mmCIF file of C-alpha atoms in Angstrom:
data_model
loop_
_atom_site.group_PDB
_atom_site.id
_atom_site.type_symbol
_atom_site.label_atom_id
_atom_site.label_comp_id
_atom_site.label_asym_id
_atom_site.label_seq_id
_atom_site.Cartn_x
_atom_site.Cartn_y
_atom_site.Cartn_z
ATOM 1 C CA MET A 1 -15.347 -21.005 -8.438
ATOM 2 C CA ILE A 2 -17.539 -18.131 -9.604
ATOM 3 C CA ARG A 3 -15.889 -16.257 -12.481
ATOM 4 C CA LEU A 4 -15.280 -12.958 -10.720
ATOM 5 C CA HIS A 5 -13.191 -10.536 -12.778
ATOM 6 C CA MET A 6 -10.702 -8.127 -11.253
ATOM 7 C CA LYS A 7 -9.102 -5.025 -12.702
ATOM 8 C CA PHE A 8 -5.337 -5.449 -12.437
ATOM 9 C CA SER A 9 -2.114 -4.085 -13.883
ATOM 10 C CA GLU A 10 0.576 -6.680 -13.148
ATOM 11 C CA LEU A 11 1.509 -9.912 -11.393
ATOM 12 C CA PHE A 12 5.162 -10.675 -10.695
ATOM 13 C CA TYR A 13 7.639 -12.455 -8.395
ATOM 14 C CA THR A 14 10.178 -10.376 -6.474
ATOM 15 C CA ILE A 15 11.152 -9.492 -2.899
ATOM 16 C CA GLN A 16 9.137 -7.339 -0.525
ATOM 17 C CA GLY A 17 10.848 -3.950 -0.573
ATOM 18 C CA GLU A 18 9.247 -2.266 2.449
ATOM 19 C CA GLY A 19 8.047 -2.826 5.985
ATOM 20 C CA ARG A 20 7.916 -5.873 8.234
ATOM 21 C CA PHE A 21 8.693 -8.512 5.617
ATOM 22 C CA ILE A 22 11.390 -6.589 3.784
ATOM 23 C CA GLY A 23 13.556 -8.903 1.700
ATOM 24 C CA VAL A 24 11.090 -11.830 1.746
ATOM 25 C CA PRO A 25 10.476 -13.415 -1.695
ATOM 26 C CA SER A 26 6.862 -12.613 -2.569
ATOM 27 C CA VAL A 27 4.407 -12.738 -5.441
ATOM 28 C CA PHE A 28 2.872 -9.314 -6.036
ATOM 29 C CA PHE A 29 -0.605 -8.991 -7.489
ATOM 30 C CA ARG A 30 -1.233 -5.349 -8.333
ATOM 31 C CA THR A 31 -4.833 -4.276 -8.787
ATOM 32 C CA SER A 32 -5.735 -1.317 -10.972
ATOM 33 C CA TYR A 33 -7.822 1.770 -10.130
ATOM 34 C CA CYS A 34 -7.580 3.925 -7.018
ATOM 35 C CA ASN A 35 -9.890 6.328 -5.195
ATOM 36 C CA LEU A 36 -7.010 8.719 -4.373
ATOM 37 C CA ARG A 37 -4.592 10.748 -6.501
ATOM 38 C CA CYS A 38 -1.271 11.137 -4.684
ATOM 39 C CA ILE A 39 0.944 13.728 -6.315
ATOM 40 C CA TRP A 40 3.984 11.474 -5.898
ATOM 41 C CA CYS A 41 2.253 8.192 -6.816
ATOM 42 C CA ASP A 42 4.871 5.683 -8.002
ATOM 43 C CA THR A 43 2.291 3.575 -9.861
ATOM 44 C CA PRO A 44 0.336 6.163 -11.899
ATOM 45 C CA TYR A 45 -0.746 3.388 -14.264
ATOM 46 C CA THR A 46 -3.082 2.235 -11.453
ATOM 47 C CA SER A 47 -4.437 5.646 -10.444
ATOM 48 C CA TRP A 48 -3.922 8.727 -12.619
ATOM 49 C CA THR A 49 -4.102 6.696 -15.863
ATOM 50 C CA PRO A 50 -5.357 3.283 -14.695
ATOM 51 C CA GLU A 51 -4.850 0.279 -16.917
ATOM 52 C CA ASP A 52 -8.065 -1.544 -17.648
ATOM 53 C CA LYS A 53 -6.984 -5.187 -17.824
ATOM 54 C CA ASP A 54 -9.215 -8.001 -16.548
ATOM 55 C CA ILE A 55 -8.295 -11.268 -14.867
ATOM 56 C CA THR A 56 -10.588 -13.756 -13.181
ATOM 57 C CA VAL A 57 -9.947 -14.709 -9.575
ATOM 58 C CA ALA A 58 -9.336 -18.291 -10.726
ATOM 59 C CA GLU A 59 -6.747 -17.135 -13.273
ATOM 60 C CA ALA A 60 -5.023 -14.942 -10.693
ATOM 61 C CA VAL A 61 -4.794 -17.832 -8.219
ATOM 62 C CA LYS A 62 -3.372 -20.100 -10.934
ATOM 63 C CA GLU A 63 -0.752 -17.522 -11.976
ATOM 64 C CA ILE A 64 0.267 -16.890 -8.359
ATOM 65 C CA ALA A 65 0.574 -20.624 -7.661
ATOM 66 C CA ARG A 66 2.994 -21.251 -10.515
ATOM 67 C CA PHE A 67 5.783 -19.379 -8.676
ATOM 68 C CA GLY A 68 5.666 -21.822 -5.753
ATOM 69 C CA CYS A 69 6.005 -18.955 -3.275
ATOM 70 C CA GLY A 70 4.359 -18.846 0.162
ATOM 71 C CA HIS A 71 4.085 -15.068 0.497
ATOM 72 C CA VAL A 72 1.581 -13.107 -1.575
ATOM 73 C CA VAL A 73 1.209 -9.314 -1.533
ATOM 74 C CA ILE A 74 -1.997 -7.821 -2.924
ATOM 75 C CA THR A 75 -1.451 -4.175 -3.678
ATOM 76 C CA GLY A 76 -2.682 -1.422 -5.967
ATOM 77 C CA GLY A 77 -4.104 0.936 -6.832
ATOM 78 C CA GLU A 78 -6.542 0.333 -4.001
ATOM 79 C CA PRO A 79 -7.488 -3.359 -3.646
ATOM 80 C CA PHE A 80 -10.456 -2.711 -1.344
ATOM 81 C CA ILE A 81 -12.478 -0.853 -3.979
ATOM 82 C CA GLN A 82 -12.947 -4.305 -5.552
ATOM 83 C CA ALA A 83 -14.192 -5.734 -2.270
ATOM 84 C CA ASN A 84 -16.144 -8.765 -3.532
ATOM 85 C CA GLU A 85 -13.358 -9.897 -5.833
ATOM 86 C CA LEU A 86 -10.683 -9.234 -3.214
ATOM 87 C CA THR A 87 -12.629 -11.252 -0.648
ATOM 88 C CA ARG A 88 -12.823 -14.254 -2.974
ATOM 89 C CA LEU A 89 -9.166 -13.989 -4.005
ATOM 90 C CA CYS A 90 -8.027 -13.926 -0.384
ATOM 91 C CA GLN A 91 -10.277 -16.880 0.476
ATOM 92 C CA GLU A 92 -8.732 -18.972 -2.289
ATOM 93 C CA LEU A 93 -5.154 -17.991 -1.431
ATOM 94 C CA ASN A 94 -5.766 -18.612 2.266
ATOM 95 C CA ARG A 95 -7.218 -22.039 1.484
ATOM 96 C CA ARG A 96 -3.977 -22.889 -0.311
ATOM 97 C CA GLY A 97 -1.866 -21.886 2.690
ATOM 98 C CA HIS A 98 -0.368 -18.625 1.437
ATOM 99 C CA HIS A 99 0.702 -15.853 3.775
ATOM 100 C CA ILE A 100 -1.333 -12.865 2.560
ATOM 101 C CA THR A 101 -0.397 -9.200 2.919
ATOM 102 C CA VAL A 102 -2.880 -6.651 1.598
ATOM 103 C CA GLU A 103 -1.578 -3.123 1.032
ATOM 104 C CA THR A 104 -4.157 -0.349 1.311
ATOM 105 C CA ALA A 105 -4.525 3.384 1.873
ATOM 106 C CA ALA A 106 -7.129 2.465 4.526
ATOM 107 C CA THR A 107 -9.997 4.440 3.042
ATOM 108 C CA VAL A 108 -12.301 1.435 2.487
ATOM 109 C CA PHE A 109 -12.926 -1.499 4.849
ATOM 110 C CA ALA A 110 -14.067 -5.023 4.029
ATOM 111 C CA PRO A 111 -13.588 -8.230 6.037
ATOM 112 C CA ILE A 112 -11.138 -10.498 4.215
ATOM 113 C CA ALA A 113 -8.782 -13.386 4.957
ATOM 114 C CA ALA A 114 -5.383 -11.731 5.464
ATOM 115 C CA ASP A 115 -2.337 -12.288 7.666
ATOM 116 C CA LEU A 116 -1.151 -8.669 7.535
ATOM 117 C CA ILE A 117 -2.932 -5.456 6.602
ATOM 118 C CA SER A 118 -0.311 -2.961 5.494
ATOM 119 C CA MET A 119 -1.979 0.428 5.771
ATOM 120 C CA SER A 120 -0.520 3.552 4.246
ATOM 121 C CA PRO A 121 -2.721 6.517 5.222
ATOM 122 C CA LYS A 122 -1.861 9.505 3.071
ATOM 123 C CA LEU A 123 -0.462 12.653 4.673
ATOM 124 C CA ARG A 124 -0.938 16.185 3.359
ATOM 125 C CA ASN A 125 2.286 15.782 1.384
ATOM 126 C CA SER A 126 0.318 13.520 -0.980
ATOM 127 C CA ASN A 127 -2.147 16.220 -2.060
ATOM 128 C CA PRO A 128 -2.310 17.131 -5.758
ATOM 129 C CA ALA A 129 -1.854 20.774 -6.680
ATOM 130 C CA LEU A 130 -4.576 23.057 -5.328
ATOM 131 C CA ASP A 131 -5.869 23.795 -8.827
ATOM 132 C CA ASN A 132 -5.967 20.129 -9.826
ATOM 133 C CA ARG A 133 -9.479 18.738 -10.323
ATOM 134 C CA PHE A 134 -8.705 15.844 -7.946
ATOM 135 C CA PHE A 135 -7.504 18.033 -5.058
ATOM 136 C CA LYS A 136 -10.773 18.307 -3.111
ATOM 137 C CA ARG A 137 -11.667 14.631 -3.510
ATOM 138 C CA HIS A 138 -8.206 13.510 -2.452
ATOM 139 C CA GLU A 139 -8.000 15.880 0.528
ATOM 140 C CA ARG A 140 -11.477 14.884 1.683
ATOM 141 C CA GLY A 141 -10.878 11.137 1.407
ATOM 142 C CA ARG A 142 -7.207 10.547 2.186
ATOM 143 C CA ILE A 143 -7.654 9.911 5.944
ATOM 144 C CA CYS A 144 -10.517 7.743 7.252
ATOM 145 C CA PRO A 145 -10.054 7.251 11.004
ATOM 146 C CA ASP A 146 -12.944 4.783 11.354
ATOM 147 C CA VAL A 147 -11.515 2.542 8.636
ATOM 148 C CA ILE A 148 -8.063 2.595 10.239
ATOM 149 C CA ARG A 149 -9.613 1.691 13.606
ATOM 150 C CA GLN A 150 -11.495 -1.254 12.100
ATOM 151 C CA PHE A 151 -8.343 -2.679 10.561
ATOM 152 C CA LEU A 152 -6.354 -2.193 13.778
ATOM 153 C CA HIS A 153 -9.094 -3.910 15.782
ATOM 154 C CA ARG A 154 -9.479 -6.940 13.535
ATOM 155 C CA TYR A 155 -6.077 -7.625 11.970
ATOM 156 C CA GLU A 156 -2.347 -7.770 12.469
ATOM 157 C CA CYS A 157 -1.328 -4.407 11.015
ATOM 158 C CA GLN A 158 1.550 -2.191 10.087
ATOM 159 C CA VAL A 159 0.885 1.485 9.396
ATOM 160 C CA LYS A 160 3.315 2.938 6.867
ATOM 161 C CA PHE A 161 3.655 6.683 6.449
ATOM 162 C CA VAL A 162 5.464 8.224 3.491
ATOM 163 C CA VAL A 163 7.471 11.133 4.924
ATOM 164 C CA ASP A 164 8.671 13.978 2.734
ATOM 165 C CA CYS A 165 9.958 16.467 5.322
ATOM 166 C CA PRO A 166 10.489 16.562 9.125
ATOM 167 C CA GLU A 167 7.343 18.662 9.571
ATOM 168 C CA ASP A 168 5.249 15.662 8.487
ATOM 169 C CA LEU A 169 5.849 14.169 11.925
ATOM 170 C CA GLU A 170 3.360 16.577 13.536
ATOM 171 C CA GLU A 171 0.563 15.235 11.347
ATOM 172 C CA ILE A 172 1.570 11.662 12.204
ATOM 173 C CA LYS A 173 1.514 12.457 15.939
ATOM 174 C CA THR A 174 -1.929 14.028 15.626
ATOM 175 C CA LEU A 175 -3.290 10.931 13.858
ATOM 176 C CA GLN A 176 -1.606 8.642 16.357
ATOM 177 C CA ALA A 177 -3.309 10.432 19.241
ATOM 178 C CA GLU A 178 -6.729 10.620 17.554
ATOM 179 C CA ILE A 179 -7.126 7.025 16.409
ATOM 180 C CA PRO A 180 -4.911 5.846 18.350
ATOM 181 C CA ILE A 181 -2.191 3.973 16.444
ATOM 182 C CA PRO A 182 0.306 1.935 18.516
ATOM 183 C CA THR A 183 3.837 3.261 18.108
ATOM 184 C CA GLU A 184 5.179 -0.231 17.460
ATOM 185 C CA ALA A 185 2.877 -0.546 14.427
ATOM 186 C CA ILE A 186 4.141 2.631 12.740
ATOM 187 C CA VAL A 187 6.672 2.427 9.920
ATOM 188 C CA LEU A 188 8.219 5.573 8.426
ATOM 189 C CA MET A 189 9.557 5.623 4.868
ATOM 190 C CA PRO A 190 11.166 8.440 2.865
ATOM 191 C CA GLN A 191 9.246 9.797 -0.114
ATOM 192 C CA GLY A 192 10.937 9.342 -3.466
ATOM 193 C CA VAL A 193 10.853 7.325 -6.646
ATOM 194 C CA THR A 194 14.639 7.271 -7.224
ATOM 195 C CA SER A 195 17.628 6.552 -4.995
ATOM 196 C CA ASP A 196 18.802 10.143 -5.478
ATOM 197 C CA GLU A 197 15.494 11.409 -4.034
ATOM 198 C CA LEU A 198 15.550 8.987 -1.108
ATOM 199 C CA ARG A 199 19.178 9.382 -0.036
ATOM 200 C CA PRO A 200 19.107 12.913 1.478
ATOM 201 C CA LYS A 201 15.997 12.078 3.523
ATOM 202 C CA GLN A 202 17.230 8.854 5.081
ATOM 203 C CA GLU A 203 19.546 10.211 7.770
ATOM 204 C CA TRP A 204 17.131 12.701 9.370
ATOM 205 C CA LEU A 205 14.256 10.220 9.103
ATOM 206 C CA VAL A 206 16.270 7.598 10.983
ATOM 207 C CA GLU A 207 16.834 10.151 13.751
ATOM 208 C CA ILE A 208 13.078 10.807 13.922
ATOM 209 C CA CYS A 209 12.494 7.048 14.269
ATOM 210 C CA LYS A 210 15.058 6.809 17.068
ATOM 211 C CA GLU A 211 13.428 9.697 18.940
ATOM 212 C CA GLY A 212 9.861 8.467 18.558
ATOM 213 C CA GLY A 213 10.392 4.710 18.760
ATOM 214 C CA TYR A 214 9.080 4.177 15.211
ATOM 215 C CA ARG A 215 10.331 1.577 12.755
ATOM 216 C CA TYR A 216 12.333 2.874 9.799
ATOM 217 C CA SER A 217 11.906 1.186 6.441
ATOM 218 C CA PRO A 218 14.120 1.673 3.417
ATOM 219 C CA ARG A 219 12.575 1.202 -0.022
ATOM 220 C CA VAL A 220 14.756 -1.582 -1.342
ATOM 221 C CA HIS A 221 12.958 -1.987 -4.658
ATOM 222 C CA VAL A 222 13.614 1.693 -5.456
ATOM 223 C CA ASP A 223 17.295 1.374 -4.509
ATOM 224 C CA ILE A 224 17.708 -1.671 -6.760
ATOM 225 C CA TRP A 225 15.382 -1.008 -9.712
ATOM 226 C CA GLY A 226 14.246 2.609 -9.471
ATOM 227 C CA SER A 227 10.842 3.055 -11.099
ATOM 228 C CA LYS A 228 11.080 -0.120 -13.241
ATOM 229 C CA ARG A 229 7.860 -2.141 -13.335
ATOM 230 C CA GLY A 230 7.350 -5.818 -12.585
ATOM 231 C CA VAL A 231 10.240 -6.256 -10.155
#
């Protein structure tokens, strides 16, 4: 295997806390560095202040294998900005029979071996403050319709939206009509990094899901561990 190095922040064994495979024991491989700067980012050590650790693809595969777990989630940061390394990692994991979920903001496309692409396009509620030096770059790059279309066309997908207030639904509907995104693929999650932040948003967000036919997802890892890393 060619010694490709990836930037990463952590690798750990836990349960999937969101979306279609919620509750499923999974190994998480979290890449470092991101091309966006969400104001509410819950992993700032991969974006605002990215950790600069290296691991080879071969080492990552070996570390993942030692847990003896079928499900692997590659997340970030933004995994697709390391496209060559991500491609090789997915090839090796696929060859070993793992179920592979790749979590992405859907701003960069690359063909990879994956069983589920978990897209999370960023709504306006993710924008940094207007006077922040990252505002224009984030606002300009947070939604890439062509990338979302490519993923939807080529892969099994879920499209997760982080919802902060009921008014966010109008932006979701606009995107759904423009791209278009199948209703059954859309997952809505409340924005928050603590249980206290999530709790008041859950009830009205469930009602929105019932009205629109969307899937609601809790954020189990936040409810159990809060903002603790490596769980």
